[in-house]
C-alpha positions as semicolon CSV with decimal commas, in nm:
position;residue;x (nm);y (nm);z (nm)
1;X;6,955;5,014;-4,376
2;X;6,984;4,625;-4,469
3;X;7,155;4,757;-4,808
4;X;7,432;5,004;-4,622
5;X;7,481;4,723;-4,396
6;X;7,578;4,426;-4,697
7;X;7,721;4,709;-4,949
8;X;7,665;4,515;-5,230
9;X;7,429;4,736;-5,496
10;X;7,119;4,546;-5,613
11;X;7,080;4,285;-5,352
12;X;6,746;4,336;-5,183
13;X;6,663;4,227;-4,865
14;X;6,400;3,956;-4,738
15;X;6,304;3,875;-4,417
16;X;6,258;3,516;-4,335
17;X;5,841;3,455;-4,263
18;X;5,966;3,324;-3,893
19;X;6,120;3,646;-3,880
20;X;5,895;3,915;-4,054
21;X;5,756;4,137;-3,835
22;X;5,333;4,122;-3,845
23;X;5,165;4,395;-4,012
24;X;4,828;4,432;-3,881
25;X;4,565;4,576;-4,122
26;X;4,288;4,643;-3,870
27;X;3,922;4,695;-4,088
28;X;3,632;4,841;-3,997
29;X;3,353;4,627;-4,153
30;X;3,044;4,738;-3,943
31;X;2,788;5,001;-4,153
32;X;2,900;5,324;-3,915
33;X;3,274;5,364;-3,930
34;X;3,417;5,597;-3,707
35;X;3,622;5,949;-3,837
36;X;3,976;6,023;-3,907
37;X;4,126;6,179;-3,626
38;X;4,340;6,473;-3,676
39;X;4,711;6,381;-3,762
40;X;5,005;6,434;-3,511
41;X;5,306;6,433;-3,636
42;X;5,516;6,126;-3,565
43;X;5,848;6,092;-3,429
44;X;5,921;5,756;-3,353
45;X;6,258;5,720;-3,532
46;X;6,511;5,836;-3,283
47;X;6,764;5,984;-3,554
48;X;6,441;6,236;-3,668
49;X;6,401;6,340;-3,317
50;X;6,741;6,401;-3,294
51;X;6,709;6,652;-3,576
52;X;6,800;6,369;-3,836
53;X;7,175;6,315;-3,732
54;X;7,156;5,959;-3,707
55;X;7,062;5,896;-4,049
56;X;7,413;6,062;-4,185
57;X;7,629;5,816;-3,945
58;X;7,811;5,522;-4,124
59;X;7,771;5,145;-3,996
60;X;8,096;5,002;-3,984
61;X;7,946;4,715;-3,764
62;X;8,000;4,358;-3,982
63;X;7,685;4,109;-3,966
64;X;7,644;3,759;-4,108
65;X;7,415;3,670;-4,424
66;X;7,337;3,430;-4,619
67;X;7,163;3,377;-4,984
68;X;6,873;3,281;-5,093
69;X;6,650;3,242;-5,403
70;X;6,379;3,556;-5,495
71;X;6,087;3,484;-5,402
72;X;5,830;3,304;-5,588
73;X;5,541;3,508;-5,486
74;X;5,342;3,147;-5,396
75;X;5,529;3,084;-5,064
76;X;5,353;3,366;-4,822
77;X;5,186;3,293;-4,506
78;X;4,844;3,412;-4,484
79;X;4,614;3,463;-4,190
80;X;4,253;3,381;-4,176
81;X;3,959;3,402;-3,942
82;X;3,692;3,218;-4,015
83;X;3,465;3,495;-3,850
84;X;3,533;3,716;-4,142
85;X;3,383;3,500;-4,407
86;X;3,112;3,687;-4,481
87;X;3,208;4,057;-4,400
88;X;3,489;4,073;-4,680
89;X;3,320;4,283;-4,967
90;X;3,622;4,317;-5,224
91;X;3,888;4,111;-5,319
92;X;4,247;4,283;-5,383
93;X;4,475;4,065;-5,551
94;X;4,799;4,145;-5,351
95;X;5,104;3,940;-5,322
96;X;5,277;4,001;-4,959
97;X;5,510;3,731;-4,971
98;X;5,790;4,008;-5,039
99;X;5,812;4,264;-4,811
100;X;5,873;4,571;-5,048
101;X;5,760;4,845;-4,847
102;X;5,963;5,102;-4,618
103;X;5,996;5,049;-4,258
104;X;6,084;5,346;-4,057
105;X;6,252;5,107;-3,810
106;X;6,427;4,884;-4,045
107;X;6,797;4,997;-3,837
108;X;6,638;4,837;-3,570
109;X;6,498;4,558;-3,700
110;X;6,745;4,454;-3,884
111;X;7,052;4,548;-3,559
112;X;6,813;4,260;-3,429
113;X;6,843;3,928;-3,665
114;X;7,148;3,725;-3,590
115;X;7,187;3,642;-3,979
116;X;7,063;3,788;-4,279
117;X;6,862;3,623;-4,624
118;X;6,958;3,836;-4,911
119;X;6,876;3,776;-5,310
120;X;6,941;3,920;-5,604
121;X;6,621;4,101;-5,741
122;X;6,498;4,435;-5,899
123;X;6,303;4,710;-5,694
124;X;5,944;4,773;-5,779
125;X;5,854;4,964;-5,996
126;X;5,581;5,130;-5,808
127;X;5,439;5,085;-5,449
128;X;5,110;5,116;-5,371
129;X;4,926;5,210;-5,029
130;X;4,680;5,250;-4,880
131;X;4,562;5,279;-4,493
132;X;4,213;5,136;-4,359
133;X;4,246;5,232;-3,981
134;X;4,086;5,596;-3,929
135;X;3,709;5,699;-4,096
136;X;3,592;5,950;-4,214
137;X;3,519;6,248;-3,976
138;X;3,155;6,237;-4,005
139;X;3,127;5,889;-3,877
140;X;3,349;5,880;-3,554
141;X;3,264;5,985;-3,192
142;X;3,304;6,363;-3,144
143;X;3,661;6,465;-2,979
144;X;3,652;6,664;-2,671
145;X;3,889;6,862;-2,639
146;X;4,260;6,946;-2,828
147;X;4,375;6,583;-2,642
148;X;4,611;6,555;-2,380
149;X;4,979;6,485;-2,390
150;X;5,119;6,263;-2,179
151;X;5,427;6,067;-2,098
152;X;5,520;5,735;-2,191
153;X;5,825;5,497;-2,005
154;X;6,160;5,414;-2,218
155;X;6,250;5,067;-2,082
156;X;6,572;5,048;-2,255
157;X;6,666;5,417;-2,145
158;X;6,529;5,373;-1,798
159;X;6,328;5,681;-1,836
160;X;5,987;5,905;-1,857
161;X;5,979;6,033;-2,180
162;X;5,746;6,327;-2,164
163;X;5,481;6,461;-2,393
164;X;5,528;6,107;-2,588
165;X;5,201;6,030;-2,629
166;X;4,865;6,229;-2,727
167;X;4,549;6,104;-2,591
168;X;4,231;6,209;-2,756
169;X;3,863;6,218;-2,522
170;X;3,584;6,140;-2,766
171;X;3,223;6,116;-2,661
172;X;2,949;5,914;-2,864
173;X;2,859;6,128;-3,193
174;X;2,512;5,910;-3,187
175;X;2,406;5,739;-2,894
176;X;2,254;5,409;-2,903
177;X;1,968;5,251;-2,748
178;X;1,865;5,407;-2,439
179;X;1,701;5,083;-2,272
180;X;1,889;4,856;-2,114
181;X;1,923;4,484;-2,343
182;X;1,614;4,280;-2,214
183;X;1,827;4,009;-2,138
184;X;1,970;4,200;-1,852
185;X;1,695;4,304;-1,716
186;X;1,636;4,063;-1,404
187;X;2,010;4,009;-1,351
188;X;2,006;4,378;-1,316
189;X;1,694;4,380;-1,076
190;X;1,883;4,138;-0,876
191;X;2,201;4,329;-0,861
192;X;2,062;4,643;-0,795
193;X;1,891;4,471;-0,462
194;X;2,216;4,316;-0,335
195;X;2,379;4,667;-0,373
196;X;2,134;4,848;-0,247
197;X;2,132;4,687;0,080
198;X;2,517;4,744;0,100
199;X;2,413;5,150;0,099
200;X;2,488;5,297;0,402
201;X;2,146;5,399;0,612
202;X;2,064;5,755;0,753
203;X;2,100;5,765;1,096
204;X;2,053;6,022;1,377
205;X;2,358;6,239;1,507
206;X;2,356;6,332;1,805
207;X;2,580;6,586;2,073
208;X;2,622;6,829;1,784
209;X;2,721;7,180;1,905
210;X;2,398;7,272;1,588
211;X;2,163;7,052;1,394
212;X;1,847;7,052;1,260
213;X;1,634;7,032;1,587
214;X;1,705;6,982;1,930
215;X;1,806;6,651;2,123
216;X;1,553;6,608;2,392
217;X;1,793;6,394;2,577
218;X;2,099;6,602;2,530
219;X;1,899;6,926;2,680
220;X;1,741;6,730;3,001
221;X;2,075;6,562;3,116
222;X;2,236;6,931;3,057
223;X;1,964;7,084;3,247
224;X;1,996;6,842;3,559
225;X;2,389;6,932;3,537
226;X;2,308;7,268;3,581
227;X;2,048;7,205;3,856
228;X;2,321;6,986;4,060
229;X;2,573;7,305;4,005
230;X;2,814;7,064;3,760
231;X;2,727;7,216;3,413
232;X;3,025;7,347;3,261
233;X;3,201;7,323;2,907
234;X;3,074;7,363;2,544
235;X;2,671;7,256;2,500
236;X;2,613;6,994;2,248
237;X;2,181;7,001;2,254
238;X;2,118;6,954;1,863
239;X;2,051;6,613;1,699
240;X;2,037;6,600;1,259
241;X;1,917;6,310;1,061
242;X;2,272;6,217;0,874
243;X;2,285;6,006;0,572
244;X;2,629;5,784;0,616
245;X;2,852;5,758;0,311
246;X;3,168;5,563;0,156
247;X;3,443;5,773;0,123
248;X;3,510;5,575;-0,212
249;X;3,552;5,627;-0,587
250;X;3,578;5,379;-0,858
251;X;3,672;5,438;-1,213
252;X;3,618;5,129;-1,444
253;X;3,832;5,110;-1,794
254;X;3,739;4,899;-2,037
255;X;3,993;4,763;-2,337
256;X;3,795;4,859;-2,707
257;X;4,065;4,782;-2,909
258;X;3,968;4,544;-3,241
259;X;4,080;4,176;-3,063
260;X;3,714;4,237;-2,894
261;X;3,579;4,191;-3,204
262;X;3,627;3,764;-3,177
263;X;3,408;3,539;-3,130
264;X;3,319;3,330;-2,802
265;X;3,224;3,001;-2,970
266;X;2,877;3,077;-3,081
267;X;2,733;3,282;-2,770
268;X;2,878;3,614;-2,928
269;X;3,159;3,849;-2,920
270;X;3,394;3,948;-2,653
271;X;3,231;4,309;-2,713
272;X;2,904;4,197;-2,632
273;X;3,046;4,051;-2,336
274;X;3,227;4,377;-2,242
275;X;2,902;4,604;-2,292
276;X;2,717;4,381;-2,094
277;X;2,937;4,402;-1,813
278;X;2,960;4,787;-1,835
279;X;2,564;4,774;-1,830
280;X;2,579;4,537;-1,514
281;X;2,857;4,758;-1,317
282;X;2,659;5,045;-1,375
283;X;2,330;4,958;-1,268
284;X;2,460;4,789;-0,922
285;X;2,689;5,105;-0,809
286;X;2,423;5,331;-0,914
287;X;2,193;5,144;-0,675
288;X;2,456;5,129;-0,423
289;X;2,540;5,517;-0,424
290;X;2,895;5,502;-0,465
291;X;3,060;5,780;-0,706
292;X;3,193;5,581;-1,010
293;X;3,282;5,691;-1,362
294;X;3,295;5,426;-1,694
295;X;3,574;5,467;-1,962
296;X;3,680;5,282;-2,260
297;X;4,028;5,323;-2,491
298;X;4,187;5,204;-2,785
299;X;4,481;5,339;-2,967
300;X;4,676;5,348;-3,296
301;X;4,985;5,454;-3,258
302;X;5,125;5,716;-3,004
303;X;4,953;6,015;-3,135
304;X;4,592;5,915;-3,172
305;X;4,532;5,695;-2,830
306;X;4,122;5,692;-2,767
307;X;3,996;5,803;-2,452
308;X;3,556;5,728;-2,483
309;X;3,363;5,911;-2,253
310;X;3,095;5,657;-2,158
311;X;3,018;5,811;-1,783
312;X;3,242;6,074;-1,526
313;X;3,224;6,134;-1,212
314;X;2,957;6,432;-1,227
315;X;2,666;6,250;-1,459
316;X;2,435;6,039;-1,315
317;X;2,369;5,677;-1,455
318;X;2,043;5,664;-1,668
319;X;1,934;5,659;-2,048
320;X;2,209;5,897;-2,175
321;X;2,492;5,655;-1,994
322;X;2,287;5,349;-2,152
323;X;2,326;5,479;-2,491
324;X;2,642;5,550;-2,474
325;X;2,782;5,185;-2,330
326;X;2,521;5,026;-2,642
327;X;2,710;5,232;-2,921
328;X;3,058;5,086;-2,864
329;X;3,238;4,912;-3,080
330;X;3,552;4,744;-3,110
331;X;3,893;4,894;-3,299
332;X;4,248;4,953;-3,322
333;X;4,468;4,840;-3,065
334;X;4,599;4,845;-2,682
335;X;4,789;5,077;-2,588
336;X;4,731;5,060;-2,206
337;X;5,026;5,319;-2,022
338;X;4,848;5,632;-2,181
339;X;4,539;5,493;-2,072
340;X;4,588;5,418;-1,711
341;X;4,803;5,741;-1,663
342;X;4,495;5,968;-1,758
343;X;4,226;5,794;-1,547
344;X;4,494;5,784;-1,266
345;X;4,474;6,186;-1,280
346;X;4,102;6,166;-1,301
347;X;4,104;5,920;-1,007
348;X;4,342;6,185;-0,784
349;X;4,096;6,447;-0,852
350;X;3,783;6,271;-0,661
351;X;3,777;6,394;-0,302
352;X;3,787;6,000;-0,143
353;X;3,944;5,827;0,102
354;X;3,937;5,507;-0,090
355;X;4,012;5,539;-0,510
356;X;3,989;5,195;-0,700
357;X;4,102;5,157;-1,108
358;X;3,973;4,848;-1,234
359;X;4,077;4,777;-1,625
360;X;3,893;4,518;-1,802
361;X;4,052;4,353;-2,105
362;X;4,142;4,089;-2,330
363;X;4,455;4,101;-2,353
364;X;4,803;4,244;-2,337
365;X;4,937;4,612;-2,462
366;X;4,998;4,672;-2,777
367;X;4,986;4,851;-3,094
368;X;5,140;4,949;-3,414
369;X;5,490;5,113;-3,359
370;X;5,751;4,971;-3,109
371;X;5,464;4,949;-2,822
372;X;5,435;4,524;-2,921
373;X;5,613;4,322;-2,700
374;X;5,822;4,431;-2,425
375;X;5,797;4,758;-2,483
376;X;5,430;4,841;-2,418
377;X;5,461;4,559;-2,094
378;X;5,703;4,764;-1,911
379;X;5,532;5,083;-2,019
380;X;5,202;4,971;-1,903
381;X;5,376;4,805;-1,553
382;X;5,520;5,170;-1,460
383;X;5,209;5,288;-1,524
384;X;5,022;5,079;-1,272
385;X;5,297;5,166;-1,024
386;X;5,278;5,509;-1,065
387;X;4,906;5,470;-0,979
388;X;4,930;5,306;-0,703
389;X;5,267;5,522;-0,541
390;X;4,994;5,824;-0,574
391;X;4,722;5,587;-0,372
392;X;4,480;5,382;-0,581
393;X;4,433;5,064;-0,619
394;X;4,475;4,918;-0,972
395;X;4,336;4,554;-1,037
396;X;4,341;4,377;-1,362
397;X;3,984;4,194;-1,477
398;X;4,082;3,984;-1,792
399;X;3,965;3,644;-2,012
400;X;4,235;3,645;-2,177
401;X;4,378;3,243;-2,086
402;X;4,764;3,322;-2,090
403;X;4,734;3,644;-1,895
404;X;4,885;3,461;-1,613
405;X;5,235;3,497;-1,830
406;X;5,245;3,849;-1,790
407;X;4,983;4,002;-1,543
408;X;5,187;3,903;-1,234
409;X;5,469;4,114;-1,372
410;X;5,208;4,405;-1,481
411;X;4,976;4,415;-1,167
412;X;5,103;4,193;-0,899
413;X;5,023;3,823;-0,762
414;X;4,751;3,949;-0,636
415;X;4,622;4,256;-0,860
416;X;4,422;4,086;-1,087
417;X;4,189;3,819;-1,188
418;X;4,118;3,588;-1,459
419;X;3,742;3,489;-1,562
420;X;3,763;3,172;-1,737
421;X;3,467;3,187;-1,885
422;X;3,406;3,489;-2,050
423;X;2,989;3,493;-2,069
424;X;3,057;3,503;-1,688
425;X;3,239;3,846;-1,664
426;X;2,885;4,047;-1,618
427;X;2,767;3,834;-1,343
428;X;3,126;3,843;-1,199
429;X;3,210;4,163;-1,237
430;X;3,021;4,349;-0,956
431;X;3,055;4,028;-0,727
432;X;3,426;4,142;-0,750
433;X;3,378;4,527;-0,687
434;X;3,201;4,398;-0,367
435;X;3,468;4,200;-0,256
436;X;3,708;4,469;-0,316
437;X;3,536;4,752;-0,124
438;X;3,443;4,578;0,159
């Protein structure tokens, strides 16, 4: 596109390294790597969904350049976590500092730099590539299901687009431990006291027109009606011993995607952090009674967007649940509209008066095709308000420290949190789903 655009043969194009759009090569370093997923065709540039049209259309549009020298393959900017020191395994000699490789979007990209850097230079000879996202199949949770297609918002076309995305439920090929981390373990005793004295007790009901047995009281005041001539009217002489309950259901979604995988100073990873807090949640609504279901997601690109299975609606909360929440692991990215739209419809289909969405993350949407920036933000903010126009209540639990930039916009002044410190978030977590049930 940058070629058509300049119309002078041989120049190739370079993008400035201010400029250069990231290109995130997530790894999976742990022993178990999860499996490849089947493919979905992509369609993410808009002239092949438009039956190619686009690509036969000459730019007449003028643009400024300017040029520069080749590059000297020594001038590359290259990004380093210290955490990774000792998972790396192989070195590959690459140079990145020119950015030789086809980008599907380079129309757009390049419709969106004000000027230009151009040199004169020769086209590889050969390319090589490689991708180091999806595992093998015998390693990765087990899909349930053909996944689900689902809609995703065009910001710039002020519109639904539907069938956009594919989500894909996947339960835990091998569980982990059953036992809940001994650490836990009298935090969870603690919890699970607090909640269950927030249960609602069994009481008697009395004046039913039937029950279980008959209300003493009820039949002597009827019989002295009758005796005084006055009794009249339907007879309500049955009491039944009536268990009181919360019309309420709460689904909890938890961000898996690979930024989990950093470290909080030296007290862990934000993972750890997550699972614990999935361990914590559980154990104190289980004690309190209410109907709850845990979910985690990640996502890599629109057509593979991870939906984990960790706990519905219908299970109850023991060993098979614990397993579950201690084999997850971090990977891919964020791609939070699909998400929220498909444990909105899980939400809508719990008979309760009162439906709360809580989404627990580290930070903000996105992923590998267009869904970085604004994109995924205003996709992920019509998601929330479609949840809440059908009547739940989304709220936001993050650590992430500038989530304040962009959370107001996404949830609301007051539809979300921020837990400073991060080992916090278990302890914090069902303190918060008290609050917001009361």
């Amino acid at each position: 596109a940058i070629r058509a655009a300049l119309r002078e043969p041989g120049s190739v194009a370079v993008l400035p390294a201010a400029t250069r759009p990231p290109r995130p090569v997530p790894l999976w370093l742990h022993p178990d790597p999860p499996q490849r997923a089947a493919p979905v065709p992509e369609r993410d540039d808009p002239a092949a969904e438009q039956g190619g049209a686009g690509r036969s259309e000459r730019d007449t549009r003028k643009r400024r350049a300017e040029r520069v020298e080749d590059p000297d393959g020594r001038s590359g900017l290259i990004a380093f976590r210290l955490e990774s020191l000792f998972s790396w395994t192989e070195y590959l000699p690459l140079d990145r500092t020119a950015d030789d490789s086809e980008d599907p979007e380079a129309r757009r990209r390049a419709d969106d730099l004000e000027v230009m850097s151009v040199s004169r230079g020769e086209a590889p000879a050969s390319k090589l590539r490689f991708d180091l996202d999806l595992p093998g199949a015998a390693y990765d949770d087990l899909p349930l299901g053909e996944g689900i297609r689902l809609p995703e918002w065009d910001w710039k076309r002020q519109r639904l687009v539907p069938d956009h995305c594919r989500l894909q439920p996947l339960i835990a090929r091998e569980a982990g431990s059953p036992e809940l981390p001994a650490p836990l373990a009298p935090i969870a005793r603690k919890l699970r006291r607090q909640f269950a004295a927030l249960k609602p007790q069994r009481t008697w009901q009395r004046g039913l027109p039937e029950g279980s047995e008959l209300d003493l009281d009820a039949w002597l005041a009827h019989v002295a009606e009758r005796t005084a001539g006055r009794g009249a009217g339907e007879t309500r002489l049955y009491r039944e011993f009536r268990g009181a309950t919360r019309e309420l259901a709460c689904l909890l979604l938890a961000d898996l995607s690979l930024s989990t995988e950093a470290w909080i100073g030296e007290r862990g990873q934000v993972i750890d952090v997550i699972r614990d807090s999935l361990h914590l949640f559980a154990e104190a609504l289980a004690a309190g009674g209410d109907r709850f279901a845990l979910y985690g997601f990640s996502s890599r690109r629109r057509s593979h967007v991870r939906f984990h299975v960790l706990k519905d609606f219908a299970e109850r909360h023991g060993e098979a649940v614990r397993g579950r929440i201690n084999a997850i692991r971090p990977g891919y990215y964020t791609r939070m509209g699909a998400a929220i739209r498909h444990a909105t419809s899980l939400l809508l289909a719990q008979p309760a008066a009162q439906r709360l969405l809580i989404l627990l993350t580290d930070g903000k949407p996105n992923d590998l095709d267009h869904y970085e920036g604004r994109y995924g933000v205003e996709d992920t903010r019509m998601a929330v308000l479609e949840a809440r126009r059908a009547g739940l209540v989304p709220f936001c639990v993050t650590i992430d420290e500038r989530a304040e930039e962009y959370l107001p916009h996404l949830f609301g002044a007051h539809g979300y949190t921020l837990i400073r410190d991060p080992a916090q978030l278990p302890r914090e977590l069902p303190r918060l789903y008290a609050r917001l049930t009361r």
